[in-house]
Amino acid sequence: MEKTIVDRSLLNSIDEIIERYNCDKHNLLTILQESQGLIPEHYIPEVVAKHIGIRLNMPISKVYDVITFFSALNDRPKGKHVIQLCKSSVCRLNKYQSLRDILERELLIKMGETTEDGSFTLEYSACFGACDVSPAFRIDDKVYGNLTEGKIIEIINDYRGISHG
Ligand code: FES
């Protein structure tokens, strides 16, 4: 997968965020979230974590404590599309594992991994309110339920078309 290039202009944009929050370490979480939003692969590269630590005058280990604690923050690049499979109660009752097996087989990765070409990341999620069409997953912000194997493959192929287009 391509690595994020952290250049001066990205660091300048991050500096603007830090300054908007008065270089105050109490705003670390928000600063990290907004910084991650500038990075297409949705994660905080190490050089960015270090830069933020220096600017807020705090050790990088503390910055990583926050990155690893909050699930919305990532220390590794994510795929272009994130597939979140629900494993909360209703989806568990309706055997979310069957969807997991199909997704893992189709994408050739395991849960928590990202495809070699950086197109998809597969991860678990808590209930996102699609219990009536359970078991369900969502890709980015779009929810899919009432699924068959054929339908899942069709959906994935649609995204493959988009991501390669
Ligand atoms: S329990 Fe899975 S969407 Fe609600």
mmCIF file of C-alpha atoms and ligand atoms in Angstrom:
data_model
loop_
_atom_site.group_PDB
_atom_site.id
_atom_site.type_symbol
_atom_site.label_atom_id
_atom_site.label_comp_id
_atom_site.label_asym_id
_atom_site.label_seq_id
_atom_site.Cartn_x
_atom_site.Cartn_y
_atom_site.Cartn_z
ATOM 1 C CA MET A 1 0.000 0.000 0.000
ATOM 2 C CA GLU A 2 1.188 3.524 -0.744
ATOM 3 C CA LYS A 3 2.549 5.404 2.235
ATOM 4 C CA THR A 4 1.412 8.884 3.053
ATOM 5 C CA ILE A 5 3.888 11.541 2.042
ATOM 6 C CA VAL A 6 4.156 13.990 4.896
ATOM 7 C CA ASP A 7 5.385 17.202 3.330
ATOM 8 C CA ARG A 8 5.791 20.758 4.557
ATOM 9 C CA SER A 9 2.369 21.793 3.343
ATOM 10 C CA LEU A 10 0.667 19.019 5.328
ATOM 11 C CA LEU A 11 2.623 20.008 8.434
ATOM 12 C CA ASN A 12 1.667 23.664 7.848
ATOM 13 C CA SER A 13 -2.009 22.674 7.759
ATOM 14 C CA ILE A 14 -1.546 20.702 10.976
ATOM 15 C CA ASP A 15 0.165 23.724 12.537
ATOM 16 C CA GLU A 16 -2.897 25.793 11.654
ATOM 17 C CA ILE A 17 -5.095 23.284 13.508
ATOM 18 C CA ILE A 18 -2.776 23.305 16.528
ATOM 19 C CA GLU A 19 -2.794 27.086 16.627
ATOM 20 C CA ARG A 20 -6.556 27.238 16.250
ATOM 21 C CA TYR A 21 -6.667 25.242 19.502
ATOM 22 C CA ASN A 22 -4.147 27.567 21.183
ATOM 23 C CA CYS A 23 -1.365 24.933 21.231
ATOM 24 C CA ASP A 24 -3.211 23.534 24.244
ATOM 25 C CA LYS A 25 -2.530 19.885 25.080
ATOM 26 C CA HIS A 26 -6.041 19.550 26.520
ATOM 27 C CA ASN A 27 -7.258 19.763 22.933
ATOM 28 C CA LEU A 28 -5.054 16.874 21.805
ATOM 29 C CA LEU A 29 -7.957 14.592 20.848
ATOM 30 C CA THR A 30 -9.599 17.219 18.627
ATOM 31 C CA ILE A 31 -6.260 18.185 17.106
ATOM 32 C CA LEU A 32 -5.563 14.541 16.260
ATOM 33 C CA GLN A 33 -9.043 14.010 14.789
ATOM 34 C CA GLU A 34 -8.798 17.077 12.592
ATOM 35 C CA SER A 35 -5.243 16.212 11.549
ATOM 36 C CA GLN A 36 -6.279 12.682 10.617
ATOM 37 C CA GLY A 37 -9.045 14.222 8.508
ATOM 38 C CA LEU A 38 -6.358 15.813 6.305
ATOM 39 C CA ILE A 39 -4.759 12.453 5.530
ATOM 40 C CA PRO A 40 -6.425 10.412 2.771
ATOM 41 C CA GLU A 41 -5.432 7.095 4.377
ATOM 42 C CA HIS A 42 -7.232 8.110 7.609
ATOM 43 C CA TYR A 43 -4.413 7.611 10.076
ATOM 44 C CA ILE A 44 -1.770 9.531 12.015
ATOM 45 C CA PRO A 45 1.674 8.852 10.537
ATOM 46 C CA GLU A 46 4.485 8.681 13.093
ATOM 47 C CA VAL A 47 6.095 11.895 11.873
ATOM 48 C CA VAL A 48 2.781 13.703 12.399
ATOM 49 C CA ALA A 49 2.377 12.241 15.900
ATOM 50 C CA LYS A 50 5.911 13.440 16.737
ATOM 51 C CA HIS A 51 5.257 16.867 15.275
ATOM 52 C CA ILE A 52 2.083 17.302 17.319
ATOM 53 C CA GLY A 53 3.875 16.103 20.462
ATOM 54 C CA ILE A 54 6.651 18.658 19.958
ATOM 55 C CA ARG A 55 4.226 21.493 19.237
ATOM 56 C CA LEU A 56 2.147 20.661 22.342
ATOM 57 C CA ASN A 57 5.244 20.071 24.426
ATOM 58 C CA MET A 58 4.316 16.546 25.388
ATOM 59 C CA PRO A 59 6.015 13.159 24.953
ATOM 60 C CA ILE A 60 5.116 11.144 21.862
ATOM 61 C CA SER A 61 4.100 8.231 24.134
ATOM 62 C CA LYS A 62 1.236 10.377 25.461
ATOM 63 C CA VAL A 63 0.172 11.212 21.919
ATOM 64 C CA TYR A 64 0.126 7.483 21.108
ATOM 65 C CA ASP A 65 -1.847 6.755 24.291
ATOM 66 C CA VAL A 66 -4.666 8.854 22.836
ATOM 67 C CA ILE A 67 -4.322 7.467 19.291
ATOM 68 C CA THR A 68 -4.546 3.884 20.493
ATOM 69 C CA PHE A 69 -7.331 4.537 23.018
ATOM 70 C CA PHE A 70 -9.858 6.131 20.654
ATOM 71 C CA SER A 71 -11.208 3.862 17.970
ATOM 72 C CA ALA A 72 -11.803 6.812 15.637
ATOM 73 C CA LEU A 73 -8.038 7.365 15.488
ATOM 74 C CA ASN A 74 -5.660 5.050 13.653
ATOM 75 C CA ASP A 75 -1.919 4.522 13.763
ATOM 76 C CA ARG A 76 -1.914 2.565 10.499
ATOM 77 C CA PRO A 77 -3.272 3.467 7.074
ATOM 78 C CA LYS A 78 -6.800 2.354 6.268
ATOM 79 C CA GLY A 79 -8.126 1.307 2.909
ATOM 80 C CA LYS A 80 -9.967 3.667 0.608
ATOM 81 C CA HIS A 81 -13.213 1.988 1.688
ATOM 82 C CA VAL A 82 -13.788 0.756 5.231
ATOM 83 C CA ILE A 83 -16.170 -2.180 5.585
ATOM 84 C CA GLN A 84 -17.605 -2.380 9.090
ATOM 85 C CA LEU A 85 -19.338 -5.609 10.001
ATOM 86 C CA CYS A 86 -21.743 -5.388 12.916
ATOM 87 C CA LYS A 87 -21.363 -8.004 15.605
ATOM 88 C CA SER A 88 -23.804 -6.617 18.160
ATOM 89 C CA SER A 89 -26.644 -8.680 19.592
ATOM 90 C CA VAL A 90 -29.133 -8.917 16.707
ATOM 91 C CA CYS A 91 -26.432 -9.476 14.101
ATOM 92 C CA ARG A 92 -24.904 -12.069 16.379
ATOM 93 C CA LEU A 93 -28.244 -13.865 16.601
ATOM 94 C CA ASN A 94 -28.519 -13.729 12.834
ATOM 95 C CA LYS A 95 -25.038 -15.140 12.393
ATOM 96 C CA TYR A 96 -22.887 -12.243 11.233
ATOM 97 C CA GLN A 97 -20.132 -14.857 10.836
ATOM 98 C CA SER A 98 -21.609 -15.926 7.514
ATOM 99 C CA LEU A 99 -21.034 -12.403 6.149
ATOM 100 C CA ARG A 100 -17.558 -12.322 7.651
ATOM 101 C CA ASP A 101 -16.595 -15.550 5.899
ATOM 102 C CA ILE A 102 -17.809 -14.281 2.526
ATOM 103 C CA LEU A 103 -16.090 -10.898 2.924
ATOM 104 C CA GLU A 104 -12.810 -12.462 4.029
ATOM 105 C CA ARG A 105 -12.905 -14.934 1.160
ATOM 106 C CA GLU A 106 -13.795 -12.320 -1.434
ATOM 107 C CA LEU A 107 -11.218 -9.749 -0.268
ATOM 108 C CA LEU A 108 -8.498 -12.291 0.636
ATOM 109 C CA ILE A 109 -7.917 -10.632 4.021
ATOM 110 C CA LYS A 110 -8.890 -11.267 7.624
ATOM 111 C CA MET A 111 -10.862 -8.953 9.909
ATOM 112 C CA GLY A 112 -8.718 -5.976 10.917
ATOM 113 C CA GLU A 113 -6.652 -6.106 7.732
ATOM 114 C CA THR A 114 -6.418 -3.950 4.617
ATOM 115 C CA THR A 115 -6.203 -5.309 1.084
ATOM 116 C CA GLU A 116 -2.810 -5.206 -0.617
ATOM 117 C CA ASP A 117 -3.965 -2.553 -3.097
ATOM 118 C CA GLY A 118 -5.312 -0.335 -0.279
ATOM 119 C CA SER A 119 -8.914 -0.507 -1.548
ATOM 120 C CA PHE A 120 -10.634 -2.056 1.479
ATOM 121 C CA THR A 121 -10.222 -2.382 5.232
ATOM 122 C CA LEU A 122 -12.331 -4.934 7.056
ATOM 123 C CA GLU A 123 -13.290 -4.304 10.673
ATOM 124 C CA TYR A 124 -15.969 -5.002 13.269
ATOM 125 C CA SER A 125 -18.437 -2.437 14.473
ATOM 126 C CA ALA A 126 -21.105 -2.079 17.127
ATOM 127 C CA CYS A 127 -24.780 -1.772 16.145
ATOM 128 C CA PHE A 128 -25.436 1.024 13.664
ATOM 129 C CA GLY A 129 -29.201 0.680 13.656
ATOM 130 C CA ALA A 130 -29.736 -1.708 10.745
ATOM 131 C CA CYS A 131 -31.027 -4.527 12.977
ATOM 132 C CA ASP A 132 -34.184 -4.951 10.838
ATOM 133 C CA VAL A 133 -32.049 -6.067 7.871
ATOM 134 C CA SER A 134 -29.499 -7.908 10.013
ATOM 135 C CA PRO A 135 -26.856 -9.245 9.657
ATOM 136 C CA ALA A 136 -25.514 -6.070 8.153
ATOM 137 C CA PHE A 137 -22.362 -4.202 7.269
ATOM 138 C CA ARG A 138 -21.668 -0.709 6.117
ATOM 139 C CA ILE A 139 -19.135 0.516 3.646
ATOM 140 C CA ASP A 140 -18.003 4.019 4.515
ATOM 141 C CA ASP A 141 -21.388 5.578 5.387
ATOM 142 C CA LYS A 142 -23.652 3.310 3.349
ATOM 143 C CA VAL A 143 -25.501 0.470 5.094
ATOM 144 C CA TYR A 144 -26.162 -2.915 3.471
ATOM 145 C CA GLY A 145 -28.492 -5.618 4.790
ATOM 146 C CA ASN A 146 -30.696 -8.497 3.594
ATOM 147 C CA LEU A 147 -27.594 -9.910 1.987
ATOM 148 C CA THR A 148 -26.873 -13.016 -0.022
ATOM 149 C CA GLU A 149 -23.458 -14.156 -1.164
ATOM 150 C CA GLY A 150 -24.207 -13.010 -4.712
ATOM 151 C CA LYS A 151 -25.327 -9.595 -3.497
ATOM 152 C CA ILE A 152 -22.187 -9.131 -1.394
ATOM 153 C CA ILE A 153 -19.931 -9.949 -4.324
ATOM 154 C CA GLU A 154 -21.904 -7.541 -6.509
ATOM 155 C CA ILE A 155 -21.526 -4.745 -3.933
ATOM 156 C CA ILE A 156 -17.781 -5.335 -3.586
ATOM 157 C CA ASN A 157 -17.363 -5.372 -7.353
ATOM 158 C CA ASP A 158 -19.198 -2.064 -7.615
ATOM 159 C CA TYR A 159 -16.730 -0.512 -5.178
ATOM 160 C CA ARG A 160 -13.826 -2.105 -7.003
ATOM 161 C CA GLY A 161 -15.076 -0.368 -10.135
ATOM 162 C CA ILE A 162 -15.275 2.949 -8.285
ATOM 163 C CA SER A 163 -11.914 2.586 -6.602
ATOM 164 C CA HIS A 164 -10.163 1.688 -9.847
ATOM 165 C CA GLY A 165 -12.057 4.205 -11.916
HETATM 166 S S1 FES B 1 -27.278 -5.359 15.943
HETATM 167 FE FE1 FES B 1 -26.284 -5.259 14.011
HETATM 168 S S2 FES B 1 -27.105 -3.467 13.086
HETATM 169 FE FE2 FES B 1 -28.061 -3.569 15.034
#
